[in-house]
Amino acid sequence: MPGTRLAPFELQRLDGGRYQWKPGKTTIVTVIAYWCDTWKTQYQRLDATSKALRGLPFDSVAVSLDGRWTELAKAGTWGTLLTDPGGAWSKPLGIDRVPY
């Protein structure tokens, strides 16, 4: 999926609002599930990448497949937390594991 062009999508943000994405902006999209401890390593990588790219025109989003949040993730400075419980967005893309 790296480098793949995505169709426009809309998912729920942590604050309950809606996040709308459309082609035309560079976005790092990572798929996570908080039941899987790999998100802890991924979180550190996203944080380091965000700091290294600070000032460049890009967005970073993490999509939680299980719809859960953690306090550590809420405190992140690296991007926007989204949720896709049930996989309405991720399943049609063939995302079948985390992180992706």
Backbone as a chain_set.jsonl record, in Angstrom:
{"seq": "MPGTRLAPFELQRLDGGRYQWKPGKTTIVTVIAYWCDTWKTQYQRLDATSKALRGLPFDSVAVSLDGRWTELAKAGTWGTLLTDPGGAWSKPLGIDRVPY", "coords": {"N": [[0.802, -1.195, 0.0], [2.129, 1.255, 0.408], [2.669, 4.364, -1.129], [0.406, 4.137, -2.629], [-2.408, 5.495, -4.236], [-5.154, 6.776, -2.639], [-8.73, 6.599, -2.519], [-11.009, 9.302, -1.838], [-11.837, 9.651, 1.637], [-13.712, 9.41, 4.723], [-13.529, 9.488, 8.185], [-14.147, 8.886, 11.699], [-12.87, 11.144, 14.132], [-10.819, 11.267, 17.118], [-11.929, 13.189, 18.851], [-14.58, 12.987, 18.291], [-15.474, 14.311, 16.084], [-15.469, 14.552, 12.458], [-13.09, 13.394, 10.106], [-11.982, 14.341, 7.024], [-10.539, 13.204, 4.126], [-8.874, 13.832, 1.067], [-7.512, 13.257, -2.211], [-4.428, 14.886, -3.113], [-2.967, 15.891, -1.095], [-0.045, 15.116, 0.765], [0.018, 12.337, 2.787], [0.689, 10.432, 5.616], [-0.467, 7.362, 6.367], [-1.262, 5.167, 8.839], [-2.221, 1.996, 10.03], [-3.63, 0.697, 12.893], [-4.185, -1.318, 15.872], [-5.267, -1.296, 19.114], [-5.315, -3.539, 20.707], [-3.17, -4.955, 19.982], [0.211, -5.071, 20.674], [2.066, -3.977, 18.903], [1.514, -1.389, 18.174], [2.761, 0.296, 19.951], [5.473, 0.419, 19.249], [5.151, 1.378, 16.657], [3.991, 3.856, 17.188], [6.142, 5.267, 18.331], [7.818, 5.437, 16.105], [6.231, 6.957, 14.351], [6.072, 9.342, 15.791], [8.792, 10.128, 15.811], [9.204, 10.434, 13.035], [7.39, 12.481, 12.44], [8.532, 14.6, 13.879], [10.992, 14.815, 12.531], [10.161, 15.631, 10.018], [8.958, 18.019, 10.465], [7.48, 21.07, 9.583], [7.293, 20.541, 6.893], [4.924, 20.051, 4.199], [2.724, 17.891, 5.067], [0.406, 15.407, 6.237], [-0.389, 13.29, 9.01], [-1.972, 10.36, 9.898], [-3.495, 7.997, 12.09], [-5.231, 5.035, 11.99], [-7.427, 3.422, 13.969], [-8.346, 0.178, 14.112], [-9.808, -1.278, 15.93], [-11.342, 0.522, 17.238], [-10.691, 1.55, 19.693], [-8.967, 3.632, 22.126], [-5.968, 4.888, 23.656], [-4.426, 6.399, 26.523], [-1.762, 7.157, 26.034], [-1.668, 7.313, 23.252], [-3.498, 9.363, 22.861], [-2.053, 11.499, 23.772], [-0.27, 11.992, 21.801], [1.783, 13.778, 19.444], [2.045, 13.572, 16.829], [0.059, 13.339, 14.889], [-3.276, 12.776, 13.608], [-5.775, 10.958, 15.236], [-7.864, 8.366, 14.187], [-10.83, 6.34, 13.751], [-11.949, 3.098, 12.731], [-13.985, 1.093, 13.32], [-15.185, -2.165, 12.725], [-14.333, -2.136, 10.125], [-15.246, -0.818, 7.755], [-13.92, 1.011, 6.103], [-11.279, -0.027, 5.886], [-11.353, -2.807, 5.151], [-12.267, -3.055, 2.374], [-9.944, -2.117, 1.194], [-8.218, -4.148, 1.479], [-6.769, -4.417, 3.791], [-5.471, -6.397, 6.152], [-4.065, -6.852, 8.455], [-2.242, -5.621, 11.319], [0.475, -3.49, 12.475], [-0.212, -1.631, 9.446]], "CA": [[0.0, 0.0, 0.0], [2.917, 2.483, 0.354], [2.645, 5.042, -2.404], [-0.883, 3.939, -3.274], [-3.335, 6.626, -4.195], [-6.407, 6.39, -2.015], [-9.947, 7.334, -2.827], [-11.392, 10.141, -0.704], [-12.5, 8.929, 2.72], [-14.099, 10.154, 5.913], [-13.562, 8.645, 9.377], [-14.35, 9.606, 12.949], [-11.697, 11.552, 14.902], [-10.852, 11.019, 18.554], [-12.813, 14.144, 19.525], [-15.955, 12.74, 17.869], [-15.711, 14.965, 14.8], [-15.187, 13.771, 11.257], [-11.882, 13.73, 9.351], [-12.19, 14.114, 5.601], [-9.307, 13.19, 3.35], [-9.034, 13.742, -0.381], [-6.221, 13.304, -2.906], [-3.85, 16.199, -3.329], [-2.038, 16.21, -0.02], [0.764, 13.985, 1.192], [-0.464, 11.875, 4.082], [1.154, 9.146, 6.136], [-1.597, 6.654, 6.963], [-0.891, 3.902, 9.47], [-3.377, 1.285, 10.574], [-3.251, 0.103, 14.173], [-5.214, -1.829, 16.77], [-4.686, -1.185, 20.447], [-5.196, -4.859, 21.328], [-1.899, -5.487, 19.511], [1.278, -4.24, 21.219], [2.927, -3.365, 17.888], [1.229, 0.034, 18.049], [3.699, 1.047, 20.788], [6.646, 0.656, 18.414], [4.714, 2.225, 15.55], [3.781, 5.195, 17.739], [7.459, 5.896, 18.459], [8.293, 5.734, 14.748], [5.44, 8.067, 13.833], [6.485, 10.536, 16.519], [10.119, 10.514, 15.3], [9.029, 10.885, 11.654], [6.73, 13.782, 12.494], [9.517, 15.594, 14.316], [11.991, 14.963, 11.478], [9.545, 16.286, 8.856], [8.269, 19.235, 10.908], [7.597, 22.194, 8.662], [6.968, 20.113, 5.529], [3.47, 19.945, 4.008], [2.181, 16.533, 5.093], [-0.449, 15.03, 7.365], [-0.177, 11.939, 9.516], [-3.155, 9.846, 10.578], [-3.488, 6.6, 12.518], [-6.596, 4.514, 11.974], [-7.612, 2.334, 14.927], [-9.332, -0.771, 13.595], [-10.675, -1.808, 16.981], [-12.167, 1.6, 17.768], [-10.288, 1.93, 21.045], [-7.93, 4.647, 22.271], [-5.209, 4.802, 24.901], [-3.957, 7.714, 26.961], [-0.511, 7.466, 25.349], [-1.989, 7.724, 21.89], [-4.163, 10.658, 22.939], [-1.045, 12.517, 24.053], [0.639, 12.073, 20.66], [1.923, 15.047, 18.734], [2.421, 13.19, 15.472], [-0.99, 13.333, 13.881], [-4.686, 12.683, 13.936], [-6.269, 9.61, 15.511], [-9.145, 8.063, 13.562], [-11.308, 4.997, 14.071], [-12.655, 2.361, 11.685], [-14.486, -0.169, 13.875], [-15.953, -2.936, 11.763], [-13.579, -2.219, 8.885], [-15.932, -0.309, 6.57], [-12.927, 1.654, 5.243], [-10.061, -0.815, 5.701], [-11.557, -4.108, 4.489], [-12.233, -2.965, 0.911], [-8.568, -1.848, 0.774], [-7.439, -5.367, 1.652], [-5.939, -4.332, 4.989], [-5.838, -7.572, 6.924], [-3.181, -7.009, 9.596], [-1.783, -4.367, 11.908], [0.226, -2.257, 11.723], [-0.202, -1.777, 7.994]], "C": [[0.855, 1.274, 0.0], [2.912, 3.074, -1.048], [1.331, 4.918, -3.156], [-1.721, 5.208, -3.171], [-4.669, 6.117, -3.656], [-7.567, 7.198, -2.572], [-10.267, 8.228, -1.629], [-12.078, 9.292, 0.376], [-12.805, 9.866, 3.869], [-14.203, 9.169, 7.072], [-13.741, 9.516, 10.608], [-13.02, 9.917, 13.621], [-11.898, 11.219, 16.374], [-11.839, 11.93, 19.275], [-14.279, 13.984, 19.117], [-16.309, 13.402, 16.548], [-15.364, 14.035, 13.645], [-13.925, 14.299, 10.585], [-12.161, 13.387, 7.906], [-10.854, 14.223, 4.887], [-9.654, 13.107, 1.874], [-7.661, 13.821, -1.018], [-5.74, 14.741, -3.071], [-2.947, 16.639, -2.196], [-1.298, 14.941, 0.388], [0.352, 13.597, 2.606], [0.155, 10.526, 4.412], [-0.032, 8.52, 6.854], [-1.063, 5.36, 7.556], [-2.13, 3.298, 10.104], [-2.916, 0.516, 11.806], [-4.455, -0.524, 14.853], [-4.585, -1.862, 18.159], [-4.642, -2.511, 21.199], [-3.859, -5.5, 20.981], [-0.77, -4.564, 19.953], [2.178, -3.6, 20.166], [2.663, -1.874, 17.739], [2.212, 0.861, 18.868], [4.971, 1.365, 20.013], [6.293, 1.6, 17.276], [4.539, 3.668, 16.009], [5.103, 5.944, 17.844], [8.009, 6.277, 17.086], [7.546, 6.921, 14.144], [5.849, 9.382, 14.494], [7.833, 11.039, 15.992], [10.022, 11.055, 13.869], [8.403, 12.271, 11.619], [7.703, 14.88, 12.894], [10.551, 15.856, 13.224], [11.449, 15.747, 10.275], [8.83, 17.592, 9.21], [8.541, 20.38, 9.936], [7.301, 21.834, 7.213], [5.461, 19.908, 5.394], [2.99, 18.492, 3.93], [1.276, 16.382, 6.307], [-0.078, 13.618, 7.783], [-1.436, 11.52, 10.261], [-2.922, 8.388, 10.966], [-4.936, 6.16, 12.61], [-6.651, 3.303, 12.9], [-8.72, 1.414, 14.416], [-10.27, -1.285, 14.672], [-11.5, -0.725, 17.666], [-11.802, 2.048, 19.162], [-9.185, 2.975, 20.995], [-7.155, 4.354, 23.543], [-4.735, 6.194, 25.265], [-2.666, 8.106, 26.253], [-0.787, 7.966, 23.937], [-2.655, 9.101, 21.878], [-3.162, 11.789, 23.124], [-0.1, 12.741, 22.871], [0.645, 13.441, 19.99], [2.113, 14.795, 17.245], [1.295, 13.223, 14.469], [-2.379, 13.201, 14.449], [-5.069, 11.227, 14.149], [-7.671, 9.447, 14.942], [-9.565, 6.657, 13.96], [-12.122, 4.411, 12.918], [-13.166, 1.031, 12.254], [-15.368, -0.874, 12.85], [-15.314, -2.997, 10.386], [-14.258, -1.702, 7.632], [-14.966, 0.357, 5.593], [-11.787, 0.702, 4.898], [-10.265, -2.122, 4.933], [-11.567, -4.018, 2.97], [-10.831, -2.669, 0.355], [-7.669, -3.075, 0.914], [-6.519, -5.333, 2.859], [-6.39, -5.44, 5.934], [-4.912, -7.83, 8.108], [-2.767, -5.635, 10.104], [-0.388, -4.541, 12.461], [0.334, -2.519, 10.235], [0.304, -0.502, 7.379]], "O": [[0.335, 2.32, -0.387], [3.125, 2.366, -2.032], [1.16, 5.53, -4.21], [-1.729, 5.891, -2.147], [-5.231, 5.147, -4.164], [-7.4, 8.327, -3.033], [-9.835, 7.935, -0.514], [-12.801, 8.344, 0.071], [-12.243, 10.955, 3.981], [-14.875, 8.143, 6.966], [-13.517, 10.725, 10.568], [-12.138, 9.061, 13.678], [-13.01, 10.928, 16.813], [-12.515, 11.495, 20.208], [-15.128, 14.762, 19.551], [-17.34, 13.085, 15.954], [-15.009, 12.874, 13.848], [-13.718, 15.51, 10.505], [-12.539, 12.258, 7.596], [-10.134, 15.212, 5.029], [-10.592, 12.416, 1.475], [-6.739, 14.391, -0.433], [-6.534, 15.678, -3.156], [-2.239, 17.639, -2.312], [-1.853, 13.842, 0.36], [0.34, 14.433, 3.51], [0.147, 9.602, 3.598], [-0.543, 9.074, 7.827], [-0.474, 4.547, 6.844], [-2.977, 4.007, 10.647], [-1.933, -0.223, 11.76], [-5.598, -0.291, 14.461], [-3.492, -2.4, 18.341], [-3.986, -2.598, 22.238], [-3.456, -6.478, 21.61], [-0.796, -3.376, 19.631], [2.992, -2.744, 20.514], [3.518, -1.156, 17.222], [2.476, 2.013, 18.524], [5.493, 2.475, 20.116], [7.053, 2.518, 16.967], [4.903, 4.598, 15.289], [5.183, 7.119, 17.488], [8.607, 7.343, 16.935], [8.149, 7.783, 13.505], [5.957, 10.412, 13.827], [7.999, 12.235, 15.755], [10.69, 12.033, 13.532], [8.836, 13.134, 10.855], [7.696, 15.965, 12.313], [10.945, 17.003, 13.012], [12.203, 16.444, 9.597], [8.176, 18.197, 8.36], [9.678, 20.619, 9.528], [7.081, 22.721, 6.388], [4.791, 19.619, 6.386], [2.867, 17.936, 2.839], [1.374, 17.136, 7.275], [0.479, 12.85, 6.998], [-1.911, 12.234, 11.145], [-2.24, 7.644, 10.26], [-5.764, 6.828, 13.23], [-6.004, 2.287, 12.647], [-9.878, 1.817, 14.302], [-11.397, -1.683, 14.378], [-12.275, -1.02, 18.576], [-12.523, 2.846, 19.762], [-8.551, 3.179, 19.96], [-7.647, 3.639, 24.416], [-4.653, 7.071, 24.405], [-2.489, 9.273, 25.904], [-0.187, 8.945, 23.493], [-2.401, 9.91, 20.985], [-3.401, 12.912, 22.681], [0.78, 13.598, 22.942], [-0.358, 14.154, 19.976], [2.322, 15.74, 16.483], [1.561, 13.14, 13.27], [-2.621, 13.48, 15.623], [-4.729, 10.364, 13.34], [-8.552, 10.273, 15.179], [-8.751, 5.875, 14.45], [-12.869, 5.11, 12.233], [-12.828, -0.035, 11.74], [-16.196, -0.245, 12.192], [-15.705, -3.822, 9.561], [-13.885, -2.109, 6.532], [-15.167, 0.279, 4.381], [-11.372, 0.63, 3.741], [-9.408, -2.497, 4.132], [-10.924, -4.842, 2.319], [-10.559, -2.938, -0.816], [-6.504, -3.049, 0.518], [-5.587, -6.132, 2.948], [-7.51, -5.436, 6.445], [-4.961, -8.905, 8.707], [-2.919, -4.625, 9.416], [-0.057, -5.645, 12.894], [0.911, -3.522, 9.816], [0.396, -0.4, 6.155]]}, "num_chains": 1, "name": "protein.A"}
